[in-house]
Coordinates of C-alpha atoms and ligand atoms in Angstrom, one line a residue:
X1 CA 0.1 -0.1 -0.1
X2 CA 1.2 3.4 -0.7
X3 CA 2.5 5.7 1.8
X4 CA 1.8 9.2 2.5
X5 CA 4.0 11.5 5.2
X6 CA 2.4 14.0 7.3
X7 CA 4.3 16.4 9.3
X8 CA 2.7 15.8 12.9
X9 CA 3.5 19.4 14.3
X10 CA 2.2 21.1 10.9
X11 CA -0.7 19.3 9.9
X12 CA 0.9 19.7 6.7
X13 CA 2.0 17.1 3.9
X14 CA 5.4 15.8 4.2
X15 CA 6.4 16.6 0.5
X16 CA 9.9 15.0 1.1
X17 CA 9.1 11.6 0.1
X18 CA 12.0 9.8 -2.0
X19 CA 12.9 10.8 -5.4
X20 CA 13.2 7.7 -8.3
X21 CA 14.1 7.7 -11.8
X22 CA 11.8 5.1 -13.9
X23 CA 12.3 3.3 -17.0
X24 CA 8.8 1.9 -17.8
X25 CA 10.8 -0.2 -20.5
X26 CA 8.8 -2.6 -23.4
X27 CA 9.7 -5.4 -22.4
X28 CA 11.2 -4.7 -18.8
X29 CA 10.9 -1.9 -15.9
X30 CA 13.4 -0.9 -13.7
X31 CA 13.2 2.2 -10.6
X32 CA 16.7 3.4 -9.7
X33 CA 17.6 6.0 -7.2
X34 CA 21.0 7.7 -5.8
X35 CA 22.2 6.0 -2.8
X36 CA 22.7 9.1 -0.3
X37 CA 26.2 7.9 1.2
X38 CA 28.0 6.9 -2.4
X39 CA 26.4 9.6 -4.6
X40 CA 25.6 7.4 -7.3
X41 CA 22.4 5.7 -8.7
X42 CA 21.5 2.3 -7.7
X43 CA 19.1 -0.1 -9.4
X44 CA 16.6 -0.8 -6.5
X45 CA 15.6 -4.6 -5.9
X46 CA 16.9 -7.7 -5.2
X47 CA 20.3 -8.9 -6.9
X48 CA 18.6 -11.3 -8.7
X49 CA 15.2 -9.6 -10.1
X50 CA 16.6 -5.9 -10.8
X51 CA 13.6 -5.8 -13.1
X52 CA 10.3 -5.9 -13.3
X53 CA 8.7 -7.5 -16.6
X54 CA 6.5 -5.2 -18.2
X55 CA 3.6 -7.8 -18.5
X56 CA 0.3 -7.6 -16.8
X57 CA -1.8 -10.7 -16.0
X58 CA -5.5 -10.2 -15.2
X59 CA -6.8 -13.0 -12.7
X60 CA -10.0 -15.2 -13.1
X61 CA -11.4 -12.0 -10.4
X62 CA -10.4 -9.2 -12.5
X63 CA -6.9 -8.7 -10.2
X64 CA -3.9 -7.2 -12.2
X65 CA -0.8 -9.4 -11.2
X66 CA 2.4 -7.9 -12.4
X67 CA 5.9 -9.1 -13.1
X68 CA 7.4 -12.3 -13.3
X69 CA 4.5 -13.8 -12.0
X70 CA 2.6 -12.8 -14.9
X71 CA 5.1 -13.4 -17.2
X72 CA 4.4 -16.8 -16.4
X73 CA 1.1 -15.9 -17.6
X74 CA 2.4 -15.4 -21.0
X75 CA 2.2 -19.0 -22.6
X76 CA -0.9 -20.4 -20.2
X77 CA -3.3 -17.5 -20.1
X78 CA -2.2 -15.5 -23.6
X79 CA -5.7 -13.6 -23.6
X80 CA -5.4 -12.3 -20.2
X81 CA -2.2 -11.7 -20.1
X82 CA -0.6 -7.9 -21.2
X83 CA 2.5 -7.4 -22.6
X84 CA 4.3 -4.9 -24.5
X85 CA 1.7 -2.5 -23.3
X86 CA 3.8 0.7 -23.8
X87 CA 3.2 0.1 -27.1
X88 CA -0.5 1.0 -27.2
X89 CA 0.4 3.6 -24.8
X90 CA -1.3 7.4 -26.0
X91 CA -2.4 5.5 -29.3
X92 CA -5.6 5.3 -31.4
X93 CA -6.7 2.0 -32.9
X94 CA -5.7 3.5 -36.2
X95 CA -2.4 3.9 -34.6
X96 CA -1.9 0.2 -33.9
X97 CA -3.6 -1.5 -36.2
X98 CA -1.1 -2.4 -38.9
X99 CA 0.6 -4.6 -35.9
X100 CA -3.0 -6.2 -34.5
X101 CA -2.1 -9.7 -35.2
X102 CA 1.0 -9.3 -32.7
X103 CA -1.3 -9.3 -29.8
X104 CA -2.6 -11.8 -28.3
X105 CA -4.9 -10.4 -26.0
X106 CA -8.2 -8.2 -27.3
X107 CA -7.4 -4.5 -28.4
X108 CA -11.1 -3.3 -28.8
X109 CA -11.5 -1.2 -32.4
X110 CA -14.0 1.2 -31.4
X111 CA -13.0 4.5 -32.7
X112 CA -10.2 5.5 -34.5
X113 CA -10.2 8.8 -32.8
X114 CA -10.2 7.5 -29.5
X115 CA -7.2 6.0 -27.4
X116 CA -7.6 2.4 -27.2
X117 CA -8.6 -0.2 -24.6
X118 CA -8.3 -3.6 -23.9
X119 CA -10.8 -6.3 -23.1
X120 CA -10.1 -8.9 -20.9
X121 CA -13.1 -11.8 -19.6
X122 CA -15.8 -8.6 -20.0
X123 CA -13.4 -6.1 -18.2
X124 CA -12.0 -3.0 -19.9
X125 CA -8.6 -1.4 -19.2
X126 CA -6.6 1.2 -20.8
X127 CA -3.0 1.1 -21.5
X128 CA -2.8 3.9 -19.1
X129 CA -4.1 1.8 -16.2
X130 CA -2.1 -0.9 -17.0
X131 CA 0.9 1.2 -17.2
X132 CA 0.3 2.2 -13.6
X133 CA 0.0 -0.9 -12.7
X134 CA 3.7 -1.4 -13.6
X135 CA 4.5 1.7 -12.0
X136 CA 2.6 1.1 -8.6
X137 CA 4.5 -2.3 -8.6
X138 CA 8.2 0.1 -9.0
X139 CA 7.0 2.3 -6.5
X140 CA 6.3 -0.2 -3.7
X141 CA 9.8 -2.3 -4.7
X142 CA 11.3 0.8 -3.6
X143 CA 9.4 1.3 -1.2
X144 CA 10.0 -1.9 0.6
X145 CA 13.5 -1.6 -0.3
X146 CA 14.2 2.1 1.5
X147 CA 11.7 1.7 4.2
X148 CA 10.4 5.0 3.2
X149 CA 7.5 6.6 1.2
X150 CA 8.5 7.0 -2.6
X151 CA 6.5 10.3 -3.9
X152 CA 8.3 11.5 -7.0
X153 CA 9.5 10.3 -10.2
X154 CA 11.4 11.2 -13.1
X155 CA 9.7 8.7 -16.1
X156 CA 11.7 8.0 -19.5
X157 CA 10.1 7.6 -23.0
X158 CA 11.1 6.9 -26.0
X159 CA 12.9 10.0 -28.0
X160 CA 10.2 9.9 -30.8
X161 CA 7.3 9.6 -28.4
X162 CA 4.9 12.4 -29.3
X163 CA 2.8 14.4 -27.3
X164 CA 0.1 12.3 -27.1
X165 CA 2.3 8.7 -25.9
X166 CA 4.1 11.4 -23.4
X167 CA 0.6 12.5 -21.8
X168 CA -0.3 9.0 -21.1
X169 CA 2.5 8.1 -19.8
X170 CA 2.3 11.1 -17.2
X171 CA -1.2 10.4 -16.4
X172 CA -0.2 6.8 -15.7
X173 CA 2.5 8.1 -12.8
X174 CA -0.3 10.1 -11.8
X175 CA -2.7 6.9 -11.7
X176 CA 0.2 5.2 -9.7
X177 CA 0.5 7.9 -6.8
X178 CA 3.3 9.9 -7.8
X179 CA 4.2 13.2 -9.0
X180 CA 5.8 13.0 -12.1
X181 CA 8.6 15.2 -12.1
X182 CA 9.5 15.3 -15.7
X183 CA 9.1 13.3 -18.6
X184 CA 12.4 12.0 -20.2
X185 CA 13.7 10.6 -23.2
X186 CA 15.9 7.8 -23.0
X187 CA 18.8 8.1 -25.3
X188 CA 19.5 11.4 -22.9
X189 CA 19.2 9.9 -19.4
X190 CA 21.4 6.7 -21.0
X191 CA 24.1 9.2 -21.9
X192 CA 23.8 11.2 -18.3
X193 CA 24.3 7.9 -16.8
X194 CA 27.8 7.8 -18.6
X195 CA 28.5 11.3 -17.4
X196 CA 28.0 12.6 -20.5
X197 CA 26.8 16.4 -20.4
X198 CA 27.6 16.9 -16.9
X199 CA 30.7 18.8 -17.9
X200 CA 28.6 21.5 -19.2
X201 CA 31.8 23.0 -20.9
X202 CA 31.8 20.2 -23.1
X203 CA 30.3 19.7 -26.4
X204 CA 29.6 16.6 -27.9
X205 CA 27.9 14.8 -30.4
X206 CA 26.6 11.2 -29.3
X207 CA 24.8 8.4 -31.4
X208 CA 22.6 6.3 -28.4
X209 CA 21.7 3.0 -29.6
X210 CA 19.0 1.1 -27.9
X211 CA 18.2 -2.3 -29.0
X212 CA 15.8 -3.9 -26.5
X213 CA 13.1 -6.4 -26.0
X214 CA 10.7 -5.3 -29.0
X215 CA 11.8 -1.7 -30.3
X216 CA 15.4 -0.5 -31.9
X217 CA 15.6 3.3 -31.6
X218 CA 19.1 5.2 -32.4
X219 CA 19.3 8.9 -31.8
X220 CA 21.9 11.3 -32.5
X221 CA 22.0 13.6 -29.7
X222 CA 24.0 16.9 -29.2
X223 CA 25.0 17.9 -26.0
X224 CA 26.2 21.4 -25.4
X225 CA 26.5 24.1 -22.6
X226 CA 24.4 21.2 -20.3
X227 CA 21.8 21.2 -22.8
X228 CA 20.4 18.1 -24.8
X229 CA 19.7 18.5 -28.3
X230 CA 18.0 15.6 -30.1
X231 CA 19.5 16.2 -33.5
X232 CA 17.7 13.0 -34.9
X233 CA 16.3 10.0 -34.0
X234 CA 15.1 6.7 -35.9
X235 CA 13.8 3.2 -35.1
X236 CA 11.8 0.1 -35.6
X237 CA 9.1 0.3 -33.4
X238 CA 8.8 -3.7 -34.1
X239 CA 12.5 -4.8 -33.9
X240 CA 13.9 -6.0 -30.7
X241 CA 15.3 -9.1 -29.0
X242 CA 12.2 -10.6 -29.7
X243 CA 12.6 -11.4 -33.3
X244 CA 16.2 -12.4 -32.8
X245 CA 14.4 -15.3 -30.9
X246 CA 11.9 -15.2 -33.5
X247 CA 14.6 -16.7 -35.6
X248 CA 15.8 -19.1 -33.3
X249 CA 12.2 -20.5 -33.3
X250 CA 12.0 -21.2 -37.4
X251 CA 15.3 -22.6 -37.4
X252 CA 14.3 -25.3 -34.8
X253 CA 10.9 -25.6 -36.5
X254 CA 12.6 -26.5 -39.8
X255 CA 13.6 -29.8 -38.0
X256 CA 10.4 -30.3 -36.2
X257 CA 7.6 -32.2 -37.8
X258 CA 4.5 -30.4 -39.8
X259 CA 2.0 -31.4 -37.5
X260 CA 3.7 -29.3 -34.3
X261 CA 4.1 -25.9 -35.7
X262 CA 1.7 -23.8 -34.3
X263 CA 0.9 -24.7 -30.9
X264 CA 4.8 -25.2 -29.6
X265 CA 5.6 -22.3 -31.0
X266 CA 4.9 -20.8 -28.1
X267 CA 6.8 -22.7 -25.2
X268 CA 9.9 -22.7 -28.4
X269 CA 10.3 -19.0 -27.9
X270 CA 11.2 -18.9 -24.4
X271 CA 13.7 -22.1 -25.1
X272 CA 14.7 -20.2 -27.7
X273 CA 15.9 -17.0 -25.8
X274 CA 17.6 -19.0 -23.2
X275 CA 19.2 -20.2 -26.2
X276 CA 20.3 -16.7 -27.4
X277 CA 21.6 -15.9 -24.3
X278 CA 23.4 -19.0 -23.4
X279 CA 25.2 -18.4 -27.1
X280 CA 26.0 -15.0 -26.5
X281 CA 27.4 -15.9 -23.2
X282 CA 30.1 -18.1 -25.0
X283 CA 28.7 -21.3 -24.3
X284 CA 26.6 -24.0 -26.9
X285 CA 23.0 -24.9 -26.3
X286 CA 21.7 -28.1 -26.4
X287 CA 18.3 -29.6 -24.9
X288 CA 15.5 -31.9 -25.1
X289 CA 11.8 -30.6 -26.3
X290 CA 9.5 -32.7 -25.1
X291 CA 6.0 -32.9 -27.0
X292 CA 3.0 -35.3 -27.7
X293 CA 4.4 -36.9 -30.6
X294 CA 7.9 -37.4 -29.1
X295 CA 11.2 -36.1 -28.2
X296 CA 13.2 -33.7 -30.2
X297 CA 16.7 -31.8 -29.8
X298 CA 17.4 -28.4 -29.9
X299 CA 20.5 -27.2 -30.4
X300 CA 22.4 -23.9 -31.2
X301 CA 25.8 -22.3 -31.4
X302 CA 26.9 -18.9 -31.8
X303 CA 27.9 -19.0 -35.3
X304 CA 24.4 -20.4 -36.6
X305 CA 22.6 -17.7 -34.3
X306 CA 24.7 -14.6 -36.0
X307 CA 24.1 -16.1 -39.4
X308 CA 19.9 -16.6 -38.7
X309 CA 20.4 -13.2 -37.3
X310 CA 22.8 -10.8 -39.5
X311 CA 19.7 -9.2 -41.9
X312 CA 18.1 -7.4 -38.2
X313 CA 21.6 -6.7 -37.5
X314 CA 22.0 -5.1 -41.0
X315 CA 18.3 -3.4 -40.3
X316 CA 19.4 -1.5 -37.5
X317 CA 22.6 -0.4 -38.9
X318 CA 20.5 1.0 -41.9
X319 CA 18.3 3.2 -39.2
X320 CA 21.6 4.2 -37.9
X321 CA 22.9 5.4 -41.1
X322 CA 19.7 7.4 -41.7
X323 CA 19.6 8.9 -38.0
X324 CA 22.8 10.4 -39.1
X325 CA 22.0 11.8 -42.7
X326 CA 19.4 13.2 -41.1
X327 CA 21.4 15.2 -38.3
X328 CA 23.8 16.1 -41.4
X329 CA 27.0 14.1 -40.0
X330 CA 28.9 11.3 -40.8
X331 CA 30.6 8.6 -38.9
X332 CA 33.5 10.3 -38.4
X333 CA 31.6 13.4 -36.5
X334 CA 30.3 11.3 -34.1
X335 CA 32.5 11.9 -30.3
X336 CA 30.9 8.8 -28.4
X337 CA 28.5 6.2 -29.1
X338 CA 26.5 4.5 -25.9
X339 CA 24.9 1.4 -26.0
X340 CA 21.7 1.0 -24.3
X341 CA 18.8 -2.4 -24.1
X342 CA 19.4 -5.6 -23.2
X343 CA 20.2 -6.7 -26.7
X344 CA 23.2 -4.8 -26.8
X345 CA 24.4 -7.9 -25.4
X346 CA 25.2 -10.0 -27.9
X347 CA 28.7 -9.0 -29.3
X348 CA 28.1 -8.8 -32.9
X349 CA 26.5 -5.5 -31.7
X350 CA 29.6 -3.5 -30.0
X351 CA 31.4 -5.6 -33.1
X352 CA 29.6 -4.0 -35.6
X353 CA 29.5 -0.5 -34.1
X354 CA 33.0 -0.7 -33.7
X355 CA 33.8 -1.4 -37.2
X356 CA 31.9 1.5 -38.4
X357 CA 32.7 4.3 -35.8
X358 CA 36.6 3.4 -35.7
X359 CA 38.4 4.6 -32.6
X360 CA 35.5 6.6 -30.9
X361 CA 34.3 5.7 -27.2
X362 CA 32.0 3.1 -27.0
X363 CA 30.3 3.0 -23.5
X364 CA 29.2 -0.2 -22.4
X365 CA 30.4 -0.5 -19.4
X366 CA 27.1 0.0 -17.4
X367 CA 24.6 -2.7 -17.6
X368 CA 22.7 -2.2 -21.1
X369 CA 19.4 -3.0 -19.4
X370 CA 20.2 -0.7 -16.4
X371 CA 21.5 2.5 -17.9
X372 CA 18.3 4.4 -18.4
X373 CA 17.3 4.1 -15.2
X374 CA 20.2 4.8 -14.0
X375 CA 20.5 8.3 -15.9
X376 CA 16.7 8.7 -14.6
X377 CA 18.0 8.7 -10.9
X378 CA 20.3 11.0 -12.1
X379 CA 18.0 13.5 -13.0
X380 CA 15.3 13.2 -10.8
X381 CA 18.2 13.9 -8.2
X382 CA 18.8 17.3 -10.2
X383 CA 15.4 18.0 -10.5
X384 CA 14.9 17.4 -6.7
X385 CA 16.8 20.5 -6.2
X386 CA 19.9 17.8 -4.6
X387 CA 22.5 18.7 -7.1
X388 CA 22.8 22.5 -8.3
X389 CA 26.2 21.9 -10.1
X390 CA 23.6 21.0 -12.9
X391 CA 21.4 22.3 -15.5
X392 CA 19.7 19.8 -17.6
X393 CA 17.5 21.5 -20.2
X394 CA 15.6 19.6 -23.0
X395 CA 14.4 20.7 -26.7
X396 CA 11.8 20.0 -28.1
X397 CA 11.9 18.0 -31.0
X398 CA 9.6 18.8 -33.8
X399 CA 8.4 22.3 -34.6
X400 CA 5.0 23.3 -33.3
X401 CA 3.1 25.8 -35.2
X402 CA -0.5 26.5 -36.5
X403 CA -2.8 26.3 -39.7
X404 CA -3.0 29.4 -41.6
X405 CA -4.6 30.5 -45.1
X406 CA -4.3 27.4 -48.0
X407 CA -3.4 25.0 -45.1
X408 CA -0.1 26.1 -44.6
X409 CA 2.2 25.3 -41.5
X410 CA 3.4 28.5 -39.4
X411 CA 5.8 27.8 -36.8
X412 CA 5.6 29.3 -33.9
X413 CA 8.2 27.0 -31.9
X414 CA 11.1 26.0 -34.2
X415 CA 12.4 22.5 -33.5
X416 CA 15.4 22.4 -31.0
X417 CA 13.8 25.0 -28.9
X418 CA 14.5 24.6 -25.3
X419 CA 12.4 23.6 -23.4
X420 CA 10.2 25.5 -21.2
X421 CA 9.7 27.9 -23.5
X422 CA 6.8 30.8 -24.3
X423 CA 6.3 32.1 -28.4
X424 CA 3.8 34.7 -29.2
X425 CA 2.7 36.0 -32.6
X426 CA 0.0 38.5 -34.2
X427 CA -2.4 36.9 -36.9
X428 CA -5.6 38.3 -37.9
X429 CA -9.2 38.1 -39.6
X430 CA -9.9 36.7 -43.4
X431 CA -13.2 38.0 -43.8
X432 CA -15.1 41.2 -43.2
X433 CA -16.9 40.4 -39.8
X434 CA -14.9 37.3 -39.1
X435 CA -16.4 36.6 -35.6
X436 CA -14.8 33.4 -34.6
X437 CA -11.7 31.9 -35.7
X438 CA -10.5 28.3 -35.5
X439 CA -6.9 27.8 -34.7
X440 CA -5.2 24.3 -35.3
X441 CA -2.3 23.1 -33.8
X442 CA -0.1 20.7 -35.8
X443 CA 3.5 19.3 -35.0
X444 CA 6.2 18.6 -37.8
X445 CA 8.5 20.0 -40.2
X446 CA 6.6 20.1 -43.3
X447 CA 5.5 23.2 -45.2
X448 CA 1.9 21.6 -45.6
X449 CA -0.6 21.0 -42.2
X450 CA -1.9 18.4 -44.3
X451 CA 1.3 16.2 -43.8
X452 CA 2.1 17.2 -40.2
X453 CA 0.5 15.5 -37.1
X454 CA -2.4 17.8 -36.1
X455 CA -2.5 18.0 -32.2
X456 CA -6.0 19.8 -31.6
X457 CA -8.2 22.8 -32.5
X458 CA -9.0 26.1 -30.5
X459 CA -11.7 27.8 -31.2
X460 CA -11.9 31.4 -30.5
X461 CA -15.5 32.8 -30.8
X462 CA -17.0 36.2 -29.2
X463 CA -14.7 38.3 -32.2
X464 CA -16.3 41.5 -32.2
X465 CA -17.4 42.2 -35.9
X466 CA -14.8 44.2 -37.7
X467 CA -13.6 44.5 -41.1
X468 CA -11.0 42.1 -42.5
X469 CA -7.4 42.4 -40.7
X470 CA -8.6 44.8 -38.1
X471 CA -8.7 42.5 -35.1
X472 CA -5.7 41.3 -33.6
X473 CA -5.1 38.1 -32.2
X474 CA -2.7 36.8 -30.6
X475 CA -1.5 33.3 -30.3
X476 CA 0.6 32.3 -27.3
X477 CA 2.6 28.3 -27.2
X478 CA 3.7 27.8 -24.1
X479 CA 5.4 24.8 -23.6
X480 CA 6.5 23.0 -20.7
X481 CA 9.3 21.3 -19.4
X482 CA 7.9 17.8 -20.2
X483 CA 7.1 18.9 -24.1
X484 CA 3.4 19.4 -23.1
X485 CA 1.8 22.0 -24.8
X486 CA -0.8 25.1 -24.1
X487 CA -2.2 27.1 -26.5
X488 CA -3.7 30.8 -25.6
X489 CA -5.2 32.7 -28.4
X490 CA -7.1 36.5 -27.6
X491 CA -8.4 39.0 -29.4
X492 CA -6.3 42.3 -28.2
X493 CA -9.1 45.1 -29.0
X494 CA -11.9 43.0 -26.9
X495 CA -9.5 40.7 -24.8
X496 CA -12.0 37.8 -25.6
X497 CA -9.6 34.6 -24.8
X498 CA -9.8 30.9 -25.0
X499 CA -6.7 28.0 -24.1
X500 CA -6.5 24.7 -24.4
X501 CA -3.8 22.5 -23.2
X502 CA -3.5 20.6 -26.1
X503 CA -3.8 16.7 -25.4
X504 CA -4.1 14.9 -29.0
X505 CA -7.4 15.3 -30.1
X506 CA -8.2 11.4 -29.0
X507 CA -6.4 12.4 -25.3
X508 CA -8.2 12.0 -22.3
X509 CA -9.7 14.7 -20.3
X510 CA -8.5 15.2 -16.7
X511 CA -12.1 14.1 -15.8
X512 CA -11.6 10.9 -17.2
X513 CA -8.2 10.6 -15.7
X514 CA -9.7 11.5 -12.2
X515 CA -12.4 9.0 -12.9
X516 CA -10.2 6.3 -14.0
X517 CA -8.2 7.3 -11.1
X518 CA -11.1 6.5 -8.5
X519 CA -12.6 3.8 -10.0
X520 CA -9.7 1.5 -10.9
X521 CA -7.2 1.5 -7.9
X522 CA -9.0 1.1 -4.1
X523 CA -5.5 1.9 -3.0
X524 CA -5.3 5.2 -5.1
X525 CA -8.5 6.4 -4.2
X526 CA -7.7 5.7 -0.7
X527 CA -4.9 8.2 -1.4
X528 CA -6.5 10.3 -3.2
X529 CA -9.0 11.0 -0.8
X530 CA -6.7 11.4 2.1
X531 CA -4.4 13.3 0.9
X532 CA -7.9 15.8 -0.4
X533 CA -8.7 15.9 3.4
X534 CA -5.4 16.6 4.5
X535 CA -4.9 19.9 2.2
X536 CA -8.3 20.8 3.4
X537 CA -7.1 20.3 6.9
X538 CA -4.1 22.2 6.5
X539 CA -5.7 25.1 4.6
X540 CA -8.6 25.2 7.6
X541 CA -6.2 25.3 10.4
X542 CA -3.8 28.0 8.6
X543 CA -6.8 29.8 8.3
X544 CA -7.6 29.9 11.7
X545 CA -4.3 30.4 12.7
X546 CA -3.9 34.0 10.5
X547 CA -7.2 34.7 11.7
X548 CA -6.7 34.2 15.5
X549 CA -3.6 36.8 15.0
X550 CA -5.3 39.3 13.7
X551 CA -7.8 39.0 16.1
X552 CA -5.0 39.8 18.7
X553 CA -3.4 42.3 16.6
X554 CA -6.1 44.1 15.2
X555 CA -8.9 43.9 17.6
X556 CA -9.9 47.7 17.5
X557 CA -10.9 47.5 14.2
X558 CA -13.6 45.7 14.3
X559 CA -17.0 45.7 16.2
X560 CA -17.6 43.7 19.4
X561 CA -20.4 41.6 17.1
X562 CA -18.0 40.8 14.4
X563 CA -15.3 39.5 17.0
X564 CA -18.1 37.5 18.3
X565 CA -19.0 36.0 15.0
X566 CA -15.5 35.2 13.8
X567 CA -14.9 33.4 17.1
X568 CA -17.6 31.5 16.5
X569 CA -17.0 30.7 12.9
X570 CA -13.3 29.9 14.0
X571 CA -14.8 27.4 17.0
X572 CA -17.3 25.8 14.8
X573 CA -14.4 25.2 12.2
X574 CA -12.3 23.6 14.6
X575 CA -14.8 21.2 15.7
X576 CA -15.4 20.8 12.0
X577 CA -11.5 19.5 11.9
X578 CA -11.8 16.6 13.9
X579 CA -14.7 14.1 12.0
X580 CA -15.9 16.0 9.1
X581 CA -15.5 15.4 5.3
X582 CA -12.9 17.9 3.3
X583 CA -16.4 19.4 1.7
X584 CA -17.5 20.1 5.2
X585 CA -14.3 21.6 6.1
X586 CA -13.6 23.6 2.8
X587 CA -17.3 24.7 3.3
X588 CA -16.2 25.9 7.0
X589 CA -13.1 27.7 5.1
X590 CA -15.3 29.7 2.3
X591 CA -17.7 30.7 5.2
X592 CA -14.7 32.3 7.9
X593 CA -13.1 33.4 4.6
X594 CA -16.1 35.4 3.1
X595 CA -17.0 36.6 6.8
X596 CA -13.7 38.2 7.3
X597 CA -12.5 39.8 4.0
X598 CA -13.8 43.1 4.3
X599 CA -11.2 42.9 7.9
X600 CA -8.0 42.7 5.5
X601 CA -9.4 45.7 3.6
X602 CA -10.0 48.0 6.8
X603 CA -6.3 46.9 8.0
X604 CA -5.0 47.9 4.7
X605 CA -7.5 51.1 4.3
X606 CA -5.8 51.8 8.5
X607 CA -2.4 51.0 7.2
X608 CA -2.9 54.1 4.0
X609 CA -4.4 56.4 6.0
X610 CA -1.5 56.5 8.8
X611 CA 1.0 56.6 6.0
X612 CA -0.7 59.5 4.5
X613 CA -1.5 60.9 8.2
X614 CA 2.4 60.2 8.8
X615 CA 3.4 62.3 5.6
X616 CA 1.3 65.1 6.5
X617 CA 2.8 65.5 10.1
X618 CA 6.3 65.9 8.3
X619 CA 5.0 68.9 6.6
X620 CA 4.3 70.6 9.4
Ligands
ADP1 P1 13.0 -2.9 -22.9 O1 14.0 -1.7 -23.5 O2 12.3 -3.4 -24.6 O3 12.1 -3.0 -22.1 P2 15.4 -4.5 -22.1 O4 16.5 -3.8 -22.6 O5 15.5 -4.9 -21.1 O6 14.0 -4.2 -23.1 O7 15.7 -5.9 -23.2 C1 15.4 -7.1 -23.4 C2 15.8 -7.9 -24.0 O8 17.4 -8.2 -23.8 C3 15.2 -9.3 -24.6 O9 15.2 -9.4 -25.9 C4 16.1 -10.0 -23.9 O10 16.3 -11.4 -24.5 C5 17.8 -9.2 -24.3 N1 18.8 -10.0 -23.6 C6 18.9 -10.1 -22.1 N2 20.2 -10.2 -21.5 C7 20.2 -10.6 -23.1 C8 22.3 -11.2 -23.3 N3 22.6 -12.0 -22.2 N4 22.0 -11.6 -24.6 C9 21.5 -11.7 -25.5 N5 19.8 -10.7 -25.2 C10 19.8 -10.5 -24.6
MG2 MG1 14.5 0.1 -22.8

């Protein structure tokens, strides 16, 4: 169960829960924090299970089970065991349709524009809820190990994640009871784990090669003055260690009788992964495989494995070449390479990179499946204010703008702008008497909005009718540190304004998130209710304190009746503090506030008039 700390003296929430870094991976997730004794990041977990498989199994009773136990159910209960949920996070059915056969569980094909849902035994789950289960498990782990409450986190995402996916990740964190300090890019924190970017005087170009379980990402970063700029990213969201396993399965199946193919496939996959790890570690693999109609010998050695999978490695190198050409760089302009992801333990990966890059430094001394979480812990520490020597800044990877006449993209925030930032631009109407204006927001580098990604739309209404070109409409883009955008539009002559926080068109509203938060997690529900109650109590206590002090100092400003009434309101609020719910407490706060507001005004007037008197006396 999650914990909250309350400072007994002040009655306030203790904000100082531990801060952690979380790698919410497609295959495995990890949590790390800075060890206060060594100052170095460490993965939190038992030595034999530092990683939590990113798998959620829904039991018959509809209860989610996370991690290794859930992973066991992949074979026995494929339809109720959700893997790779990260690929579905912040996505609509339209986005994932092409790969639907890949999933063994049911993804609902409801509406193109809405976030997907998953159905298990007649119950519905969103990828946000399922991801929050994984995050909650990591939080519990960290709390069990440290014995302290863990309340704040930095969560990592791939550099190519769009707004919708980032927002969904943030929502999942919130739902798990975490205050998400920042959503950060995986390649950025992987570099941080190696200390790159910590020395603000050095400028470097870095390639981060991340081959995980199901995805491949390569990013080119430029680090200068402590700023991480993503020059380009490329990759394949359906290429990873799983594909290497699949090649082994295909190879084995060739030597097995025809009729065994389909149902043996699944158990062969786990064996294949074992075989892969074994041959990559320098061994050979041999095992007897029992099947209804006989026993078969499965074998693998490194050379066979390498030749079976060369085409997959080649694919990653093609992506790498594209990433470099997008960034307009050649191999010899790169200063360092960082290796990330469990699959970079395959020896030919490093070999190929060394061959391509020559003698530059290939960073592979940290465990490749841990670097992202380790780096996230460093960033979390910085953001929590524990290190003042570093300033971590991020940039937005894609340009943001609005559609203007003729479907043109008009950029307000160019790509690679440091975030957080704010940009303002003026527009006007194109038709006489135009009273409303639609402002469509896009993300991307193309000239025509049709070729960019639409993030949302805002309608400015109530513009006073004027000749075309007369209204002055100011559009402001505010991009926060997570890369989440708020757009404001204002007609300057009349002051009419509208603003929206851009979540993708098919995103969740805050109320949806709130509702899911209350519905799905009974623990979180208790915590949220408790927190709101504590906050209401704190507010009430502060109010009573302030007013009691005011009465003590300024009784002369009030009538006897007013003093009596104030004291009564204070006392009634005090009794409410003991047993009442938050709404009743807040009503009491409001009543007291309402009644005493004029007093503050009187005090101000008194101060002003005595100041005036003072000046008058001076002149005499
Ligand atoms: P993700 O970032 O997708 O969550 P990870 O970075 O944890 O994934 O990588 C998981 C992948 O790494 C799996 O495909 C796993 O088989 C592979 N892997 C882990 N250890 C080894 C190893 N020793 N040799 C080869 N592959 C490995
Ligand atoms: Mg990863």
